[in-house]
Amino acid sequence: MQALVLEQSEGRTTAIVRSLSPDALPAGEVTVDIDWSSLNYKDALAITGKGKIVRNFPMVPGIDFAGKVHHSEDPRFQTGQAVLLTGWGVGENHWGGLAEQARVKGDWLVPMPEGLDGRKAMIVGTAGLTAMLCVMAIEEGGVLPDQGDILVTGASGGVGSTAVALLSALGYRVTAVSGRASTHDYLRQLGAAEILSRADVDKDTRPLEKQRWAGAVDTVGDRTLASILAQINYGGVVAACGLAGGIGLSTTVMPFILRNIRLQGIDSVNTSFARRTDAWRRVVKTLPASFYQQAAHEITLHEAAESAAKLLNNGLTGRTLVKIR
C-alpha cells in the first residue's frame, strides 16, 4: 500500500509517500480500501509540522476518508460496503486517510449516506460536516432567515465555503469574509450576498457595537471572534469552530447579558454517531448539486505535501480532494 508518512528528526517533520505493508496498520476491527480523502487545515498543520497535531511518529495523516470495507470483524460492516470516516483523532494519533488502506474501530465509521458517493463525501469531508454542525447550532438557537444576515469568516476555506452554500440554500442572507479579492466571484457563486474584507472584522472593538448580524459561523477566533460578538443582534448565535487567527479571546460579558446572545463551540471530532448521521442527512438534503462542481480541487497523494503548504499560505480555495485510487 502507498501512504503519506510523517516522520520527525531533530524537531523537523518530513512527509514522504512510501510503500508500506498492510501489516503495519494499527489495530482496529475494520480495514478499509480508501478511494478518496481530503486536505484540511489540521492536515496541513500536521504535514508541515507547523502545528502540534502529531505527537507520535511515524504517522499517516488524513483526518477523513471514504472507501469500501476490505475486511471486517465488526458485524455492522460487510466486505465491499461503502463507508466514510471523519474525526476521532484519526490522522493525529491513529493512522489516517492519506493512504491506500486504513484500519480503524468500527465505532468511528459511518455507512455511506444515501445520495452520496466517496468523491462527493470527501468534497464535503470534515470541513463540510463541521459547517453543517455550525448551521444546526444557529437553527437550534432560534435564528430564522428573516432575522438578518449571517456572517461567515474564513469564507473561502473548506468550512467557510460549505457554510456559505448551506446557509444560502436554507434561505439565509450570507455575508462572507475573505482576505482575497480573487475569491469573490467564487463566494458569490456559492450564494454570498455580500463580501467583506478581513480588515472589516479583524479589529479591536468596544464591548458593544452596532448590531449587525443575526448569527455567525467563525473559523478564525481571537480578535475577529471578539469583534463579531460585539456586533451580534439581540438573541443571536455565534458558532465558533476554528482558530486560524489565534486561540485567544478577549471579550466582555456585555453582549451575553445585555443582548442575550449565545456562543456555541462546535467540535466534529468526537460528535456522537446520532448527531453525525443527522448532520450527514442534512448535508445531502441541503447542498445544491452545483456545490460539488464549484468547491472541489483535485490532487493526488503525491501532491498532498506541497498542497498542505499552499493551504497554510492561503493559496487554495474551497475543498481540496485527494484521489487515492
GROMACS .gro file of C-alpha atoms in nm:
model
  325
    1MET     CA    1   0.000   0.000   0.000
    2GLN     CA    2   0.108   0.358  -0.072
    3ALA     CA    3   0.088   0.605   0.215
    4LEU     CA    4   0.200   0.956   0.301
    5VAL     CA    5   0.421   0.902   0.605
    6LEU     CA    6   0.519   1.172   0.852
    7GLU     CA    7   0.846   1.129   1.038
    8GLN     CA    8   1.033   1.361   1.270
    9SER     CA    9   1.406   1.414   1.310
   10GLU     CA   10   1.568   1.682   1.524
   11GLY     CA   11   1.232   1.854   1.563
   12ARG     CA   12   1.167   1.874   1.189
   13THR     CA   13   0.873   1.695   1.026
   14THR     CA   14   0.916   1.529   0.686
   15ALA     CA   15   0.633   1.398   0.467
   16ILE     CA   16   0.714   1.131   0.206
   17VAL     CA   17   0.495   0.887   0.011
   18ARG     CA   18   0.621   0.538   0.096
   19SER     CA   19   0.526   0.178   0.015
   20LEU     CA   20   0.417   0.002   0.334
   21SER     CA   21   0.293  -0.345   0.420
   22PRO     CA   22  -0.073  -0.353   0.529
   23ASP     CA   23   0.058  -0.547   0.830
   24ALA     CA   24   0.196  -0.217   0.956
   25LEU     CA   25  -0.153  -0.072   1.001
   26PRO     CA   26  -0.261  -0.008   1.362
   27ALA     CA   27  -0.517  -0.222   1.542
   28GLY     CA   28  -0.886  -0.195   1.459
   29GLU     CA   29  -1.189  -0.404   1.369
   30VAL     CA   30  -1.237  -0.277   1.013
   31THR     CA   31  -0.987  -0.243   0.729
   32VAL     CA   32  -1.093  -0.003   0.454
   33ASP     CA   33  -0.965   0.032   0.096
   34ILE     CA   34  -0.953   0.411   0.061
   35ASP     CA   35  -1.068   0.575  -0.261
   36TRP     CA   36  -1.079   0.941  -0.155
   37SER     CA   37  -0.951   1.164   0.122
   38SER     CA   38  -0.923   1.541   0.157
   39LEU     CA   39  -0.682   1.805   0.277
   40ASN     CA   40  -0.798   2.002   0.578
   41TYR     CA   41  -0.641   2.283   0.778
   42LYS     CA   42  -0.549   2.039   1.053
   43ASP     CA   43  -0.391   1.805   0.797
   44ALA     CA   44  -0.183   2.093   0.664
   45LEU     CA   45  -0.060   2.178   1.013
   46ALA     CA   46   0.036   1.814   1.070
   47ILE     CA   47   0.207   1.763   0.733
   48THR     CA   48   0.412   2.082   0.752
   49GLY     CA   49   0.491   2.040   1.122
   50LYS     CA   50   0.365   2.394   1.189
   51GLY     CA   51   0.114   2.277   1.446
   52LYS     CA   52   0.149   2.032   1.734
   53ILE     CA   53  -0.105   1.799   1.579
   54VAL     CA   54   0.102   1.480   1.569
   55ARG     CA   55   0.296   1.368   1.875
   56ASN     CA   56   0.375   1.007   1.783
   57PHE     CA   57   0.579   0.919   1.474
   58PRO     CA   58   0.571   0.769   1.218
   59MET     CA   59   0.216   0.884   1.139
   60VAL     CA   60  -0.007   0.865   0.834
   61PRO     CA   61  -0.204   1.193   0.828
   62GLY     CA   62  -0.553   1.248   0.689
   63ILE     CA   63  -0.841   1.322   0.926
   64ASP     CA   64  -1.106   1.185   0.690
   65PHE     CA   65  -1.154   0.929   0.414
   66ALA     CA   66  -1.410   0.739   0.208
   67GLY     CA   67  -1.378   0.391   0.067
   68LYS     CA   68  -1.502   0.033   0.082
   69VAL     CA   69  -1.464  -0.227   0.354
   70HIS     CA   70  -1.179  -0.468   0.278
   71HIS     CA   71  -1.216  -0.681   0.591
   72SER     CA   72  -1.440  -0.651   0.895
   73GLU     CA   73  -1.455  -0.810   1.237
   74ASP     CA   74  -1.747  -0.581   1.323
   75PRO     CA   75  -2.088  -0.729   1.231
   76ARG     CA   76  -2.219  -0.383   1.142
   77PHE     CA   77  -1.992  -0.364   0.838
   78GLN     CA   78  -1.960  -0.604   0.548
   79THR     CA   79  -1.689  -0.653   0.286
   80GLY     CA   80  -1.745  -0.418  -0.007
   81GLN     CA   81  -1.968  -0.178   0.190
   82ALA     CA   82  -1.912   0.192   0.121
   83VAL     CA   83  -1.816   0.385   0.435
   84LEU     CA   84  -1.670   0.718   0.542
   85LEU     CA   85  -1.481   0.845   0.843
   86THR     CA   86  -1.424   1.189   0.993
   87GLY     CA   87  -1.259   1.275   1.323
   88TRP     CA   88  -1.190   1.052   1.625
   89GLY     CA   89  -0.823   1.150   1.625
   90VAL     CA   90  -0.755   0.964   1.301
   91GLY     CA   91  -0.461   1.126   1.123
   92GLU     CA   92  -0.348   1.271   1.456
   93ASN     CA   93  -0.284   0.977   1.689
   94HIS     CA   94  -0.413   0.689   1.473
   95TRP     CA   95  -0.301   0.634   1.113
   96GLY     CA   96  -0.536   0.819   0.881
   97GLY     CA   97  -0.675   0.861   0.533
   98LEU     CA   98  -0.381   0.971   0.317
   99ALA     CA   99  -0.305   0.609   0.230
  100GLU     CA  100  -0.449   0.328   0.021
  101GLN     CA  101  -0.573   0.146   0.332
  102ALA     CA  102  -0.672   0.226   0.690
  103ARG     CA  103  -0.761   0.004   0.984
  104VAL     CA  104  -0.994   0.165   1.238
  105LYS     CA  105  -1.253   0.099   1.506
  106GLY     CA  106  -1.600   0.017   1.377
  107ASP     CA  107  -1.745   0.284   1.606
  108TRP     CA  108  -1.563   0.550   1.405
  109LEU     CA  109  -1.719   0.461   1.070
  110VAL     CA  110  -2.041   0.589   0.914
  111PRO     CA  111  -2.216   0.393   0.637
  112MET     CA  112  -2.213   0.600   0.319
  113PRO     CA  113  -2.526   0.818   0.333
  114GLU     CA  114  -2.781   0.761   0.060
  115GLY     CA  115  -2.730   1.020  -0.212
  116LEU     CA  116  -2.352   1.038  -0.169
  117ASP     CA  117  -2.058   0.851  -0.316
  118GLY     CA  118  -1.699   0.855  -0.192
  119ARG     CA  119  -1.592   1.151  -0.403
  120LYS     CA  120  -1.886   1.371  -0.303
  121ALA     CA  121  -1.848   1.265   0.061
  122MET     CA  122  -1.489   1.390   0.064
  123ILE     CA  123  -1.575   1.712  -0.115
  124VAL     CA  124  -1.789   1.770   0.194
  125GLY     CA  125  -1.550   1.593   0.433
  126THR     CA  126  -1.466   1.702   0.785
  127ALA     CA  127  -1.494   2.067   0.685
  128GLY     CA  128  -1.845   2.025   0.547
  129LEU     CA  129  -1.961   1.819   0.843
  130THR     CA  130  -1.831   2.093   1.074
  131ALA     CA  131  -2.010   2.357   0.867
  132MET     CA  132  -2.338   2.166   0.892
  133LEU     CA  133  -2.299   2.135   1.270
  134CYS     CA  134  -2.249   2.514   1.281
  135VAL     CA  135  -2.564   2.572   1.078
  136MET     CA  136  -2.760   2.335   1.301
  137ALA     CA  137  -2.643   2.529   1.609
  138ILE     CA  138  -2.767   2.855   1.454
  139GLU     CA  139  -3.103   2.693   1.376
  140GLU     CA  140  -3.132   2.541   1.723
  141GLY     CA  141  -3.063   2.883   1.872
  142GLY     CA  142  -3.382   3.004   1.705
  143VAL     CA  143  -3.224   3.225   1.439
  144LEU     CA  144  -3.452   3.233   1.134
  145PRO     CA  145  -3.368   3.350   0.780
  146ASP     CA  146  -3.582   3.664   0.812
  147GLN     CA  147  -3.396   3.790   1.120
  148GLY     CA  148  -3.090   3.927   0.942
  149ASP     CA  149  -2.757   3.841   0.783
  150ILE     CA  150  -2.538   3.552   0.889
  151LEU     CA  151  -2.167   3.635   0.887
  152VAL     CA  152  -1.921   3.365   0.774
  153THR     CA  153  -1.549   3.423   0.838
  154GLY     CA  154  -1.274   3.240   0.654
  155ALA     CA  155  -1.536   3.203   0.385
  156SER     CA  156  -1.307   3.082   0.107
  157GLY     CA  157  -1.180   2.789   0.314
  158GLY     CA  158  -1.333   2.444   0.345
  159VAL     CA  159  -1.563   2.509   0.643
  160GLY     CA  160  -1.648   2.862   0.537
  161SER     CA  161  -1.732   2.787   0.175
  162THR     CA  162  -1.956   2.495   0.272
  163ALA     CA  163  -2.126   2.710   0.536
  164VAL     CA  164  -2.195   2.980   0.277
  165ALA     CA  165  -2.353   2.724   0.043
  166LEU     CA  166  -2.560   2.558   0.317
  167LEU     CA  167  -2.689   2.882   0.468
  168SER     CA  168  -2.776   3.027   0.128
  169ALA     CA  169  -2.960   2.709   0.030
  170LEU     CA  170  -3.162   2.732   0.352
  171GLY     CA  171  -3.273   3.088   0.272
  172TYR     CA  172  -3.036   3.289   0.491
  173ARG     CA  173  -2.873   3.604   0.357
  174VAL     CA  174  -2.499   3.545   0.392
  175THR     CA  175  -2.222   3.799   0.432
  176ALA     CA  176  -1.887   3.632   0.363
  177VAL     CA  177  -1.549   3.747   0.493
  178SER     CA  178  -1.246   3.676   0.276
  179GLY     CA  179  -0.897   3.818   0.269
  180ARG     CA  180  -0.853   3.754  -0.103
  181ALA     CA  181  -1.031   3.951  -0.374
  182SER     CA  182  -0.969   3.661  -0.613
  183THR     CA  183  -1.227   3.452  -0.422
  184HIS     CA  184  -1.517   3.696  -0.451
  185ASP     CA  185  -1.671   3.551  -0.767
  186TYR     CA  186  -1.645   3.201  -0.620
  187LEU     CA  187  -1.820   3.309  -0.299
  188ARG     CA  188  -2.100   3.477  -0.493
  189GLN     CA  189  -2.150   3.157  -0.692
  190LEU     CA  190  -2.187   2.971  -0.362
  191GLY     CA  191  -2.457   3.215  -0.254
  192ALA     CA  192  -2.289   3.501  -0.066
  193ALA     CA  193  -2.496   3.819  -0.096
  194GLU     CA  194  -2.220   4.047   0.034
  195ILE     CA  195  -1.844   4.015   0.084
  196LEU     CA  196  -1.627   4.194   0.340
  197SER     CA  197  -1.251   4.210   0.368
  198ARG     CA  198  -1.073   4.054   0.662
  199ALA     CA  199  -0.985   4.403   0.792
  200ASP     CA  200  -1.356   4.481   0.831
  201VAL     CA  201  -1.390   4.229   1.115
  202ASP     CA  202  -1.036   4.174   1.243
  203LYS     CA  203  -1.013   4.482   1.461
  204ASP     CA  204  -1.046   4.599   1.818
  205THR     CA  205  -1.397   4.697   1.922
  206ARG     CA  206  -1.587   4.839   2.216
  207PRO     CA  207  -1.772   4.593   2.443
  208LEU     CA  208  -2.089   4.663   2.243
  209GLU     CA  209  -2.104   4.781   1.884
  210LYS     CA  210  -2.396   4.845   1.650
  211GLN     CA  211  -2.598   4.527   1.598
  212ARG     CA  212  -2.522   4.390   1.250
  213TRP     CA  213  -2.552   4.010   1.240
  214ALA     CA  214  -2.830   3.768   1.332
  215GLY     CA  215  -2.567   3.497   1.366
  216ALA     CA  216  -2.221   3.394   1.258
  217VAL     CA  217  -2.003   3.098   1.168
  218ASP     CA  218  -1.649   3.180   1.280
  219THR     CA  219  -1.342   2.983   1.175
  220VAL     CA  220  -1.088   3.244   1.286
  221GLY     CA  221  -1.115   3.307   1.660
  222ASP     CA  222  -0.914   3.564   1.859
  223ARG     CA  223  -0.979   3.932   1.775
  224THR     CA  224  -1.215   3.850   1.489
  225LEU     CA  225  -1.443   3.648   1.717
  226ALA     CA  226  -1.437   3.920   1.984
  227SER     CA  227  -1.536   4.176   1.720
  228ILE     CA  228  -1.823   3.959   1.598
  229LEU     CA  229  -1.961   3.904   1.948
  230ALA     CA  230  -1.987   4.281   1.999
  231GLN     CA  231  -2.198   4.314   1.682
  232ILE     CA  232  -2.443   4.023   1.713
  233ASN     CA  233  -2.813   4.109   1.717
  234TYR     CA  234  -3.022   4.053   2.028
  235GLY     CA  235  -3.082   3.678   2.066
  236GLY     CA  236  -2.823   3.589   1.804
  237VAL     CA  237  -2.596   3.283   1.785
  238VAL     CA  238  -2.227   3.252   1.702
  239ALA     CA  239  -2.097   2.906   1.611
  240ALA     CA  240  -1.721   2.901   1.668
  241CYS     CA  241  -1.523   2.617   1.513
  242GLY     CA  242  -1.176   2.742   1.426
  243LEU     CA  243  -0.861   2.920   1.537
  244ALA     CA  244  -0.693   3.025   1.212
  245GLY     CA  245  -0.638   3.371   1.363
  246GLY     CA  246  -0.530   3.253   1.707
  247ILE     CA  247  -0.652   3.081   2.023
  248GLY     CA  248  -0.714   3.393   2.228
  249LEU     CA  249  -1.047   3.557   2.301
  250SER     CA  250  -1.054   3.895   2.476
  251THR     CA  251  -1.415   3.998   2.524
  252THR     CA  252  -1.666   4.103   2.791
  253VAL     CA  253  -1.989   3.964   2.930
  254MET     CA  254  -2.181   4.262   2.791
  255PRO     CA  255  -2.313   4.104   2.468
  256PHE     CA  256  -2.420   3.795   2.659
  257ILE     CA  257  -2.611   3.961   2.942
  258LEU     CA  258  -2.745   4.266   2.755
  259ARG     CA  259  -2.818   4.114   2.415
  260ASN     CA  260  -2.893   3.757   2.522
  261ILE     CA  261  -2.653   3.610   2.264
  262ARG     CA  262  -2.516   3.258   2.250
  263LEU     CA  263  -2.158   3.146   2.172
  264GLN     CA  264  -2.169   2.779   2.073
  265GLY     CA  265  -1.845   2.588   2.032
  266ILE     CA  266  -1.850   2.329   1.753
  267ASP     CA  267  -1.643   2.010   1.761
  268SER     CA  268  -1.683   1.749   1.487
  269VAL     CA  269  -1.408   1.513   1.611
  270ASN     CA  270  -1.600   1.344   1.893
  271THR     CA  271  -1.957   1.416   1.783
  272SER     CA  272  -2.191   1.126   1.858
  273PHE     CA  273  -2.294   0.881   1.588
  274ALA     CA  274  -2.655   1.001   1.604
  275ARG     CA  275  -2.556   1.365   1.563
  276ARG     CA  276  -2.315   1.277   1.281
  277THR     CA  277  -2.570   1.079   1.084
  278ASP     CA  278  -2.827   1.356   1.128
  279ALA     CA  279  -2.575   1.614   1.004
  280TRP     CA  280  -2.482   1.400   0.701
  281ARG     CA  281  -2.852   1.356   0.620
  282ARG     CA  282  -2.895   1.732   0.630
  283VAL     CA  283  -2.589   1.783   0.407
  284VAL     CA  284  -2.729   1.551   0.140
  285LYS     CA  285  -3.068   1.720   0.157
  286THR     CA  286  -2.940   2.078   0.160
  287LEU     CA  287  -2.630   2.118  -0.058
  288PRO     CA  288  -2.714   2.200  -0.420
  289ALA     CA  289  -2.569   1.975  -0.690
  290SER     CA  290  -2.365   2.267  -0.821
  291PHE     CA  291  -2.162   2.278  -0.498
  292TYR     CA  292  -1.979   1.957  -0.587
  293GLN     CA  293  -1.851   2.118  -0.907
  294GLN     CA  294  -1.779   2.462  -0.761
  295ALA     CA  295  -1.597   2.371  -0.443
  296ALA     CA  296  -1.358   2.088  -0.539
  297HIS     CA  297  -0.993   2.098  -0.643
  298GLU     CA  298  -0.849   1.750  -0.701
  299ILE     CA  299  -0.492   1.639  -0.626
  300THR     CA  300  -0.303   1.310  -0.597
  301LEU     CA  301  -0.145   1.158  -0.288
  302HIS     CA  302   0.198   1.265  -0.417
  303GLU     CA  303   0.081   1.628  -0.431
  304ALA     CA  304  -0.055   1.637  -0.076
  305ALA     CA  305   0.257   1.767   0.098
  306GLU     CA  306   0.306   2.055  -0.146
  307SER     CA  307  -0.065   2.141  -0.130
  308ALA     CA  308  -0.052   2.147   0.251
  309ALA     CA  309   0.199   2.432   0.239
  310LYS     CA  310  -0.018   2.617  -0.012
  311LEU     CA  311  -0.324   2.578   0.210
  312LEU     CA  312  -0.149   2.740   0.508
  313ASN     CA  313  -0.038   3.027   0.285
  314ASN     CA  314  -0.395   3.093   0.164
  315GLY     CA  315  -0.305   2.951  -0.174
  316LEU     CA  316  -0.604   2.717  -0.201
  317THR     CA  317  -0.975   2.791  -0.228
  318GLY     CA  318  -1.264   2.567  -0.126
  319ARG     CA  319  -1.213   2.195  -0.073
  320THR     CA  320  -0.901   2.003  -0.177
  321LEU     CA  321  -0.989   1.648  -0.271
  322VAL     CA  322  -0.720   1.377  -0.263
  323LYS     CA  323  -0.767   1.093  -0.512
  324ILE     CA  324  -0.610   0.789  -0.352
  325ARG     CA  325  -0.701   0.525  -0.613
   0.00000   0.00000   0.00000
